[in-house]
Short mmCIF file of C-alpha atoms and ligand atoms in Angstrom, two decimals:
data_model
loop_
_atom_site.label_atom_id
_atom_site.label_comp_id
_atom_site.label_asym_id
_atom_site.label_seq_id
_atom_site.Cartn_x
_atom_site.Cartn_y
_atom_site.Cartn_z
CA UNK A 15 -24.14 11.19 -17.70
CA UNK A 16 -20.98 10.93 -15.67
CA UNK A 17 -17.53 11.80 -16.93
CA UNK A 18 -15.90 9.15 -19.11
CA UNK A 19 -12.82 8.97 -16.91
CA UNK A 20 -14.87 7.88 -13.89
CA UNK A 21 -16.17 4.92 -15.87
CA UNK A 22 -12.59 3.68 -16.15
CA UNK A 23 -12.34 3.35 -12.37
CA UNK A 24 -12.86 -0.30 -11.55
CA UNK A 25 -14.53 -1.47 -8.32
CA UNK A 26 -12.26 -2.82 -5.59
CA UNK A 27 -13.35 -6.46 -5.47
CA UNK A 28 -11.78 -7.22 -2.06
CA UNK A 29 -14.07 -4.52 -0.65
CA UNK A 30 -17.08 -6.18 -2.29
CA UNK A 31 -16.20 -9.53 -0.68
CA UNK A 32 -15.59 -7.73 2.63
CA UNK A 33 -18.91 -5.90 2.40
CA UNK A 34 -20.83 -9.12 1.64
CA UNK A 35 -19.04 -10.66 4.65
CA UNK A 36 -20.10 -7.70 6.80
CA UNK A 37 -23.72 -8.15 5.68
CA UNK A 38 -23.52 -11.85 6.63
CA UNK A 39 -22.04 -10.86 10.00
CA UNK A 40 -24.95 -8.47 10.62
CA UNK A 41 -27.28 -11.44 10.12
CA UNK A 42 -25.41 -13.34 12.82
CA UNK A 43 -22.85 -15.41 10.83
CA UNK A 44 -19.32 -15.29 12.20
CA UNK A 45 -16.96 -14.13 9.43
CA UNK A 46 -13.16 -13.92 9.54
CA UNK A 47 -11.90 -11.00 7.46
CA UNK A 48 -8.51 -11.62 5.84
CA UNK A 49 -9.30 -9.70 2.67
CA UNK A 50 -8.15 -6.16 3.33
CA UNK A 51 -4.91 -4.63 4.53
CA UNK A 52 -6.06 -3.17 7.81
CA UNK A 53 -3.67 -3.53 10.77
CA UNK A 54 -5.63 -4.74 13.82
CA UNK A 55 -3.25 -2.94 16.19
CA UNK A 56 -4.06 0.25 18.00
CA UNK A 57 -2.20 3.36 16.91
CA UNK A 58 0.90 4.25 18.98
CA UNK A 59 -0.46 5.59 22.32
CA UNK A 60 1.71 8.70 21.99
CA UNK A 61 0.01 9.52 18.68
CA UNK A 62 -3.47 9.18 20.19
CA UNK A 63 -2.49 11.36 23.14
CA UNK A 64 -0.97 13.99 20.86
CA UNK A 65 -4.17 14.18 18.81
CA UNK A 66 -6.26 14.61 21.99
CA UNK A 67 -3.91 17.26 23.39
CA UNK A 68 -3.88 19.08 20.08
CA UNK A 69 -7.68 19.18 19.83
CA UNK A 70 -8.01 20.25 23.47
CA UNK A 71 -5.61 23.13 22.96
CA UNK A 72 -7.69 24.41 20.07
CA UNK A 73 -5.57 23.25 17.15
CA UNK A 74 -8.55 22.93 14.86
CA UNK A 75 -7.47 25.20 12.02
CA UNK A 76 -5.86 25.13 8.61
CA UNK A 77 -2.09 24.79 8.56
CA UNK A 78 0.53 25.66 5.94
CA UNK A 79 -0.63 23.73 2.86
CA UNK A 80 2.65 21.78 2.88
CA UNK A 81 2.12 20.73 6.51
CA UNK A 82 3.39 21.85 9.92
CA UNK A 83 7.07 22.69 9.86
CA UNK A 84 7.80 20.55 12.96
CA UNK A 85 6.31 17.50 11.24
CA UNK A 86 8.10 18.12 7.93
CA UNK A 87 11.36 18.51 9.83
CA UNK A 88 10.71 15.24 11.70
CA UNK A 89 9.88 13.46 8.42
CA UNK A 90 13.11 14.79 6.88
CA UNK A 91 15.13 13.52 9.89
CA UNK A 92 13.43 10.14 9.76
CA UNK A 93 14.08 9.95 6.01
CA UNK A 94 17.78 10.41 6.63
CA UNK A 95 17.76 7.81 9.42
CA UNK A 96 15.75 5.21 7.47
CA UNK A 97 16.91 5.75 3.88
CA UNK A 98 20.31 7.33 4.51
CA UNK A 99 19.41 10.28 2.27
CA UNK A 100 19.16 13.86 3.51
CA UNK A 101 16.16 15.87 2.31
CA UNK A 102 15.01 19.40 3.07
CA UNK A 103 11.72 19.89 4.98
CA UNK A 104 10.81 22.13 2.03
CA UNK A 105 10.80 19.06 -0.22
CA UNK A 106 7.92 17.57 1.78
CA UNK A 107 4.15 17.93 1.44
CA UNK A 108 2.04 16.39 4.23
CA UNK A 109 -1.19 14.86 2.95
CA UNK A 110 -4.31 13.11 4.29
CA UNK A 111 -2.90 9.63 3.63
CA UNK A 112 -0.59 8.26 0.97
CA UNK A 113 -3.47 8.18 -1.53
CA UNK A 114 -3.68 12.00 -1.92
CA UNK A 115 0.13 12.07 -2.25
CA UNK A 116 -0.16 9.69 -5.24
CA UNK A 117 -2.95 11.78 -6.72
CA UNK A 118 -0.91 15.00 -6.35
CA UNK A 119 2.08 13.42 -8.12
CA UNK A 120 0.06 12.06 -11.00
CA UNK A 121 -1.67 15.43 -11.46
CA UNK A 122 1.74 17.06 -11.50
CA UNK A 123 3.25 14.75 -14.12
CA UNK A 124 0.53 13.32 -16.34
CA UNK A 125 -1.22 15.04 -19.24
CA UNK A 126 -4.05 13.33 -21.13
CA UNK A 127 -2.52 10.67 -23.39
CA UNK A 128 0.64 10.30 -21.30
CA UNK A 129 1.77 6.91 -20.03
CA UNK A 130 2.86 5.63 -16.63
CA UNK A 131 4.70 2.32 -16.37
CA UNK A 132 4.02 -0.01 -13.46
CA UNK A 133 4.66 -3.62 -12.50
CA UNK A 134 1.70 -5.97 -12.31
CA UNK A 135 0.31 -7.60 -10.10
CA UNK A 136 -0.25 -4.08 -8.76
CA UNK A 137 -2.10 -2.05 -6.16
CA UNK A 138 -5.48 -1.44 -7.83
CA UNK A 139 -5.65 2.29 -7.15
CA UNK A 140 -2.59 3.07 -9.31
CA UNK A 141 -4.24 2.50 -12.72
CA UNK A 142 -7.46 4.09 -11.50
CA UNK A 143 -5.66 7.25 -10.44
CA UNK A 144 -3.59 7.34 -13.65
CA UNK A 145 -6.83 7.01 -15.65
CA UNK A 146 -8.58 9.90 -13.87
CA UNK A 147 -5.63 12.08 -14.80
CA UNK A 148 -6.23 11.10 -18.44
CA UNK A 149 -3.14 8.90 -18.54
CA UNK A 150 -2.66 5.33 -19.67
CA UNK A 151 -1.26 2.72 -17.28
CA UNK A 152 1.32 0.53 -19.03
CA UNK A 153 1.57 -2.76 -17.16
CA UNK A 154 4.83 -4.69 -17.06
CA UNK A 155 4.21 -8.26 -15.89
CA UNK A 156 6.20 -9.76 -13.05
CA UNK A 157 5.86 -13.40 -12.12
CA UNK A 158 6.16 -15.86 -9.29
CA UNK A 159 9.05 -17.64 -11.05
CA UNK A 160 11.32 -14.59 -10.49
CA UNK A 161 9.90 -13.56 -7.10
CA UNK A 162 7.85 -10.74 -8.69
CA UNK A 163 11.07 -8.80 -9.28
CA UNK A 164 10.81 -6.20 -12.06
CA UNK A 165 12.61 -7.05 -15.28
CA UNK A 166 14.36 -3.81 -16.25
CA UNK A 167 14.58 -4.92 -19.92
CA UNK A 168 10.77 -5.19 -19.99
CA UNK A 169 10.48 -1.75 -18.39
CA UNK A 170 12.83 -0.29 -21.02
CA UNK A 171 10.76 -1.91 -23.77
CA UNK A 172 7.59 -0.36 -22.33
CA UNK A 173 9.00 3.18 -22.40
CA UNK A 174 7.78 5.49 -25.18
CA UNK A 175 8.11 9.25 -25.78
CA UNK A 176 4.88 9.62 -23.76
CA UNK A 177 6.18 7.87 -20.62
CA UNK A 178 6.02 10.36 -17.76
CA UNK A 179 6.76 8.18 -14.74
CA UNK A 180 7.58 4.69 -13.49
CA UNK A 181 5.88 3.34 -10.38
CA UNK A 182 8.04 1.42 -7.96
CA UNK A 183 6.36 -0.28 -5.01
CA UNK A 184 8.75 -2.04 -2.67
CA UNK A 185 7.61 -3.85 -0.56
CA UNK A 186 4.63 -4.30 -2.86
CA UNK A 187 0.96 -4.92 -2.40
CA UNK A 188 -0.24 -7.67 -3.15
CA UNK A 189 2.94 -9.73 -3.59
CA UNK A 190 5.07 -8.48 -0.68
CA UNK A 191 7.97 -8.40 -3.18
CA UNK A 192 10.99 -6.27 -2.37
CA UNK A 193 12.91 -5.00 -5.41
CA UNK A 194 16.66 -5.68 -5.23
CA UNK A 195 19.08 -2.78 -5.02
CA UNK A 196 20.39 -3.34 -8.61
CA UNK A 197 16.86 -3.15 -10.02
CA UNK A 198 16.11 0.08 -8.14
CA UNK A 199 19.43 1.54 -9.30
CA UNK A 200 18.82 0.59 -12.95
CA UNK A 201 15.27 1.92 -12.95
CA UNK A 202 16.60 5.15 -11.45
CA UNK A 203 19.05 5.54 -14.33
CA UNK A 204 16.41 5.53 -17.09
CA UNK A 205 15.91 9.31 -16.97
CA UNK A 206 12.22 9.05 -16.07
CA UNK A 207 10.68 10.23 -12.77
CA UNK A 208 10.24 7.41 -10.27
CA UNK A 209 7.11 7.32 -8.11
CA UNK A 210 8.31 5.26 -5.18
CA UNK A 211 5.50 3.97 -2.97
CA UNK A 212 7.27 3.15 0.30
CA UNK A 213 4.19 2.76 2.49
CA UNK A 214 5.24 -0.78 3.53
CA UNK A 215 8.89 0.09 4.17
CA UNK A 216 9.86 -1.10 7.65
CA UNK A 217 7.50 -4.09 7.44
CA UNK A 218 10.05 -6.64 6.24
CA UNK A 219 10.96 -10.20 7.25
CA UNK A 220 13.89 -12.61 6.95
CA UNK A 221 16.36 -9.69 6.78
CA UNK A 222 14.93 -8.32 3.52
CA UNK A 223 16.38 -4.91 2.69
CA UNK A 224 14.42 -2.15 1.02
CA UNK A 225 16.24 0.30 -1.26
CA UNK A 226 14.77 3.71 -2.05
CA UNK A 227 15.50 5.31 -5.44
CA UNK A 228 15.92 8.56 -3.52
CA UNK A 229 19.59 7.70 -3.13
CA UNK A 230 20.06 7.25 -6.90
CA UNK A 231 18.04 9.93 -8.67
CA UNK A 232 16.81 13.36 -7.68
CA UNK A 233 13.82 12.74 -9.90
CA UNK A 234 12.24 10.58 -7.19
CA UNK A 235 8.81 11.17 -5.68
CA UNK A 236 8.56 9.21 -2.43
CA UNK A 237 4.98 8.31 -1.49
CA UNK A 238 4.75 7.34 2.14
CA UNK A 239 2.52 7.53 5.18
CA UNK A 240 1.51 6.36 8.61
CA UNK A 241 -1.32 3.95 7.70
CA UNK A 242 0.55 0.66 7.59
CA UNK A 243 3.85 1.06 9.48
CA UNK A 244 2.21 2.87 12.41
CA UNK A 245 -1.26 1.22 12.17
CA UNK A 246 -2.80 4.67 11.69
CA UNK A 247 -5.10 4.01 8.70
CA UNK A 248 -8.01 6.01 10.10
CA UNK A 249 -5.94 9.05 10.96
CA UNK A 250 -5.45 9.65 7.23
CA UNK A 251 -1.86 10.85 7.27
CA UNK A 252 0.76 10.56 4.57
CA UNK A 253 3.35 12.60 2.73
CA UNK A 254 5.26 13.17 -0.42
CA UNK A 255 8.98 13.82 -0.72
CA UNK A 256 9.60 15.48 -4.07
CA UNK A 257 12.37 17.19 -6.07
CA UNK A 258 12.77 20.88 -5.22
CA UNK A 259 11.84 21.91 -8.77
CA UNK A 260 8.37 20.36 -8.29
CA UNK A 261 7.52 22.02 -5.00
CA UNK A 262 5.90 25.23 -6.21
CA UNK A 263 3.47 23.34 -8.46
CA UNK A 264 2.76 20.68 -5.83
CA UNK A 265 2.03 23.38 -3.28
CA UNK A 266 -0.47 25.01 -5.67
CA UNK A 267 -2.15 21.65 -6.32
CA UNK A 268 -2.31 20.95 -2.58
CA UNK A 269 -3.81 24.39 -1.88
CA UNK A 270 -6.51 23.89 -4.49
CA UNK A 271 -7.32 20.22 -3.85
CA UNK A 272 -7.07 19.83 -0.09
CA UNK A 273 -6.00 23.21 1.47
CA UNK A 274 -4.12 21.37 4.24
CA UNK A 275 -4.05 18.22 6.33
CA UNK A 276 -5.83 18.22 9.73
CA UNK A 277 -3.69 19.93 12.33
CA UNK A 278 -4.33 17.45 15.18
CA UNK A 279 -3.62 14.53 12.86
CA UNK A 280 -0.29 16.10 11.93
CA UNK A 281 0.56 16.41 15.63
CA UNK A 282 -0.28 12.71 16.03
CA UNK A 283 2.17 11.95 13.21
CA UNK A 284 4.86 14.05 14.89
CA UNK A 285 4.39 12.06 18.12
CA UNK A 286 4.42 8.74 16.22
CA UNK A 287 7.77 9.62 14.67
CA UNK A 288 9.18 10.81 18.00
CA UNK A 289 7.93 7.98 20.20
CA UNK A 290 6.48 5.20 18.01
CA UNK A 291 9.59 3.18 17.10
CA UNK A 292 9.10 0.50 19.79
CA UNK A 293 5.44 0.11 18.84
CA UNK A 294 6.41 -0.35 15.17
CA UNK A 295 9.00 -2.99 16.04
CA UNK A 296 6.50 -4.81 18.27
CA UNK A 297 4.00 -4.95 15.39
CA UNK A 298 6.64 -6.06 12.88
CA UNK A 299 7.64 -8.97 15.11
CA UNK A 300 4.02 -10.01 15.50
CA UNK A 301 3.48 -9.82 11.72
CA UNK A 302 6.53 -12.06 11.27
CA UNK A 303 4.93 -14.70 13.53
CA UNK A 304 1.55 -14.44 11.79
CA UNK A 305 3.22 -14.68 8.39
CA UNK A 306 4.88 -17.94 9.39
CA UNK A 307 1.60 -19.37 10.78
CA UNK A 308 -0.26 -18.44 7.60
CA UNK A 309 2.43 -19.74 5.22
CA UNK A 310 2.81 -23.03 7.08
CA UNK A 311 -0.95 -23.47 7.51
CA UNK A 312 -1.78 -22.83 3.85
CA UNK A 313 1.08 -24.96 2.54
CA UNK A 314 0.00 -27.68 4.97
CA UNK A 315 -3.32 -27.76 3.11
CA UNK A 316 -1.44 -28.33 -0.14
CA UNK A 317 -1.81 -24.77 -1.46
CA UNK A 318 0.91 -23.34 -3.67
CA UNK A 319 2.48 -20.07 -2.54
CA UNK A 320 4.99 -18.77 -5.06
CA UNK A 321 7.07 -16.65 -2.66
CA UNK A 322 7.39 -16.17 1.07
CA UNK A 323 6.63 -12.43 1.01
CA UNK A 324 9.74 -10.51 2.10
CA UNK A 325 7.65 -7.48 3.04
CA UNK A 326 4.19 -5.92 3.64
CA UNK A 327 1.50 -8.14 5.20
CA UNK A 328 0.04 -10.15 2.35
CA UNK A 329 0.43 -13.67 1.03
CA UNK A 330 -0.52 -14.22 -2.60
CA UNK A 331 -1.70 -17.79 -3.06
CA UNK A 332 -2.01 -19.61 -6.37
CA UNK A 333 -5.55 -21.07 -6.40
CA UNK A 334 -5.91 -21.57 -10.15
CA UNK A 335 -6.49 -25.31 -9.67
CA UNK A 336 -9.90 -24.53 -8.12
CA UNK A 337 -10.94 -23.86 -11.72
CA UNK A 338 -12.92 -20.66 -11.35
CA UNK A 339 -12.27 -16.95 -11.50
CA UNK A 340 -10.92 -15.42 -8.32
CA UNK A 341 -14.04 -13.38 -7.49
CA UNK A 342 -16.35 -16.41 -7.78
CA UNK A 343 -13.86 -18.44 -5.75
CA UNK A 344 -13.71 -15.77 -3.00
CA UNK A 345 -17.51 -15.61 -2.80
CA UNK A 346 -17.65 -19.45 -2.66
CA UNK A 347 -15.04 -19.47 0.11
CA UNK A 348 -17.01 -16.78 1.96
CA UNK A 349 -20.20 -18.89 1.75
CA UNK A 350 -18.64 -22.24 2.65
CA UNK A 351 -15.76 -21.29 4.97
CA UNK A 352 -16.98 -17.92 6.21
CA UNK A 353 -13.58 -16.38 5.50
CA UNK A 354 -13.34 -13.16 3.44
CA UNK A 355 -10.31 -13.01 1.11
CA UNK A 356 -9.02 -10.71 -1.65
CA UNK A 357 -9.64 -11.85 -5.26
CA UNK A 358 -6.44 -11.72 -7.33
CA UNK A 359 -8.33 -10.05 -10.20
CA UNK A 360 -8.10 -6.77 -8.26
CA UNK A 361 -4.38 -6.73 -8.89
CA UNK A 362 -4.41 -7.23 -12.66
CA UNK A 363 -5.05 -10.01 -15.14
CA UNK A 364 -1.77 -11.75 -14.29
CA UNK A 365 -3.08 -12.29 -10.76
CA UNK A 366 -6.36 -13.88 -11.89
CA UNK A 367 -6.70 -17.25 -10.18
CA UNK A 368 -4.63 -16.03 -7.24
CA UNK A 369 -6.08 -14.98 -3.89
CA UNK A 370 -4.59 -12.49 -1.43
CA UNK A 371 -4.56 -13.32 2.28
CA UNK A 372 -3.74 -10.51 4.70
CA UNK A 373 -1.91 -11.18 7.96
CA UNK A 374 -2.70 -7.73 9.31
CA UNK A 375 -5.54 -9.49 11.17
CA UNK A 376 -5.05 -10.78 14.75
CA UNK A 377 -3.37 -14.16 15.27
CA UNK A 378 -6.44 -16.02 16.70
CA UNK A 379 -8.45 -14.95 13.65
CA UNK A 380 -5.77 -16.21 11.27
CA UNK A 381 -5.73 -19.52 13.13
CA UNK A 382 -9.53 -19.72 13.00
CA UNK A 383 -9.50 -18.93 9.27
CA UNK A 384 -7.05 -21.78 8.68
CA UNK A 385 -9.29 -24.22 10.57
CA UNK A 386 -12.34 -23.11 8.59
CA UNK A 387 -10.54 -23.35 5.26
CA UNK A 388 -9.21 -26.81 6.03
CA UNK A 389 -12.76 -28.01 6.75
CA UNK A 390 -14.26 -26.32 3.69
CA UNK A 391 -11.65 -27.08 1.01
CA UNK A 392 -12.80 -30.63 0.24
CA UNK A 393 -16.24 -29.23 -0.74
CA UNK A 394 -14.70 -26.55 -2.92
C1 PLP B 15 0.62 0.07 -1.95
C2 PLP B 15 -0.31 1.02 -1.25
N1 PLP B 15 -0.15 2.34 -1.44
C3 PLP B 15 -0.97 3.22 -0.87
C4 PLP B 15 -2.02 2.82 -0.06
C5 PLP B 15 -2.95 3.86 0.51
O1 PLP B 15 -2.67 4.14 1.82
P1 PLP B 15 -3.24 5.37 2.66
O2 PLP B 15 -4.11 4.76 3.72
O3 PLP B 15 -2.02 6.00 3.28
O4 PLP B 15 -3.95 6.30 1.75
C6 PLP B 15 -2.22 1.46 0.17
C7 PLP B 15 -3.34 0.98 1.00
O5 PLP B 15 -3.69 -0.17 1.06
C8 PLP B 15 -1.34 0.53 -0.44
O6 PLP B 15 -1.47 -0.79 -0.26
#
């Protein structure tokens, strides 16, 4: 028997579609993968070089559990530059990706039976991680009609004496929604810790502006990392910016769970912050072009797209008129069009019937996917 809490962890359906696509590719079928959020770009060259140099010079040991001081200092400086809020390097814990940062925070805040409020459609790992901490995810629906902006009245109504945190994801996965400043400010005033996932900050289009709750409440836990903005998914590098009062406990959790983050990976992060800005801007511009190609191409086929995503690299498309559940539809599309997509069901019941397209994939592949879909849609 396995622990009950692990049975509450749902499979990631986009991965299942991707894996079936990979199996088809091994048998010789050409598959275009637009299902997962994996930037096709190389990491910033300076980050790769720093990792090599670090390994060569023998930096293959544990570090301070909170991370190298030079990296935490650089993260603090970048936080001030990007968010306009000064933080102390001692408020930062460097982690192996944003995912462990989320897990640390939830372990810090959530006791069995506690509740965490989050907007849905949502990133699938949030409820899974809340559940393994014994907590209950409380989903607050957001909809295409209001641009997937959180309704603060609904958030207030969802709060109970057991609410321990509110998740804020802006820009969000899978909608690309960016929460307006007023919403962030109001959520910050509710007296409940805010877990602010800012992993897609910096990847915005049409002059969208991201607001961090860090400027409004000290009870903010910023979850961030290098995977998306710097195209460094495989490095596994992220961090947490937390209130000073939480640091001792977070440090103990970090020591017990992970000991520390790889030293050479931390050096790569330091180099990315120091020298990666041009690379990030180059990628953002390319995403903006791909986003336009994808939006125009899909709308040209008569598909309904509720919002032009202001951020991240996903387009959530309403495909309810195909008359089947999103997983079946994605498998049918994979068979007929040989394009792997993300079933909306991953992101909560409200996203059932929707399908997520990623434009983190290279432009020629997006164009090829559009051609294949156009040919296959009449049969679907
Ligand atoms: C909203 C969101 N948060 C966190 C993560 C996890 O990122 P990392 O690779 O840094 O663990 C992802 C990855 O897709 C994501 O979409």
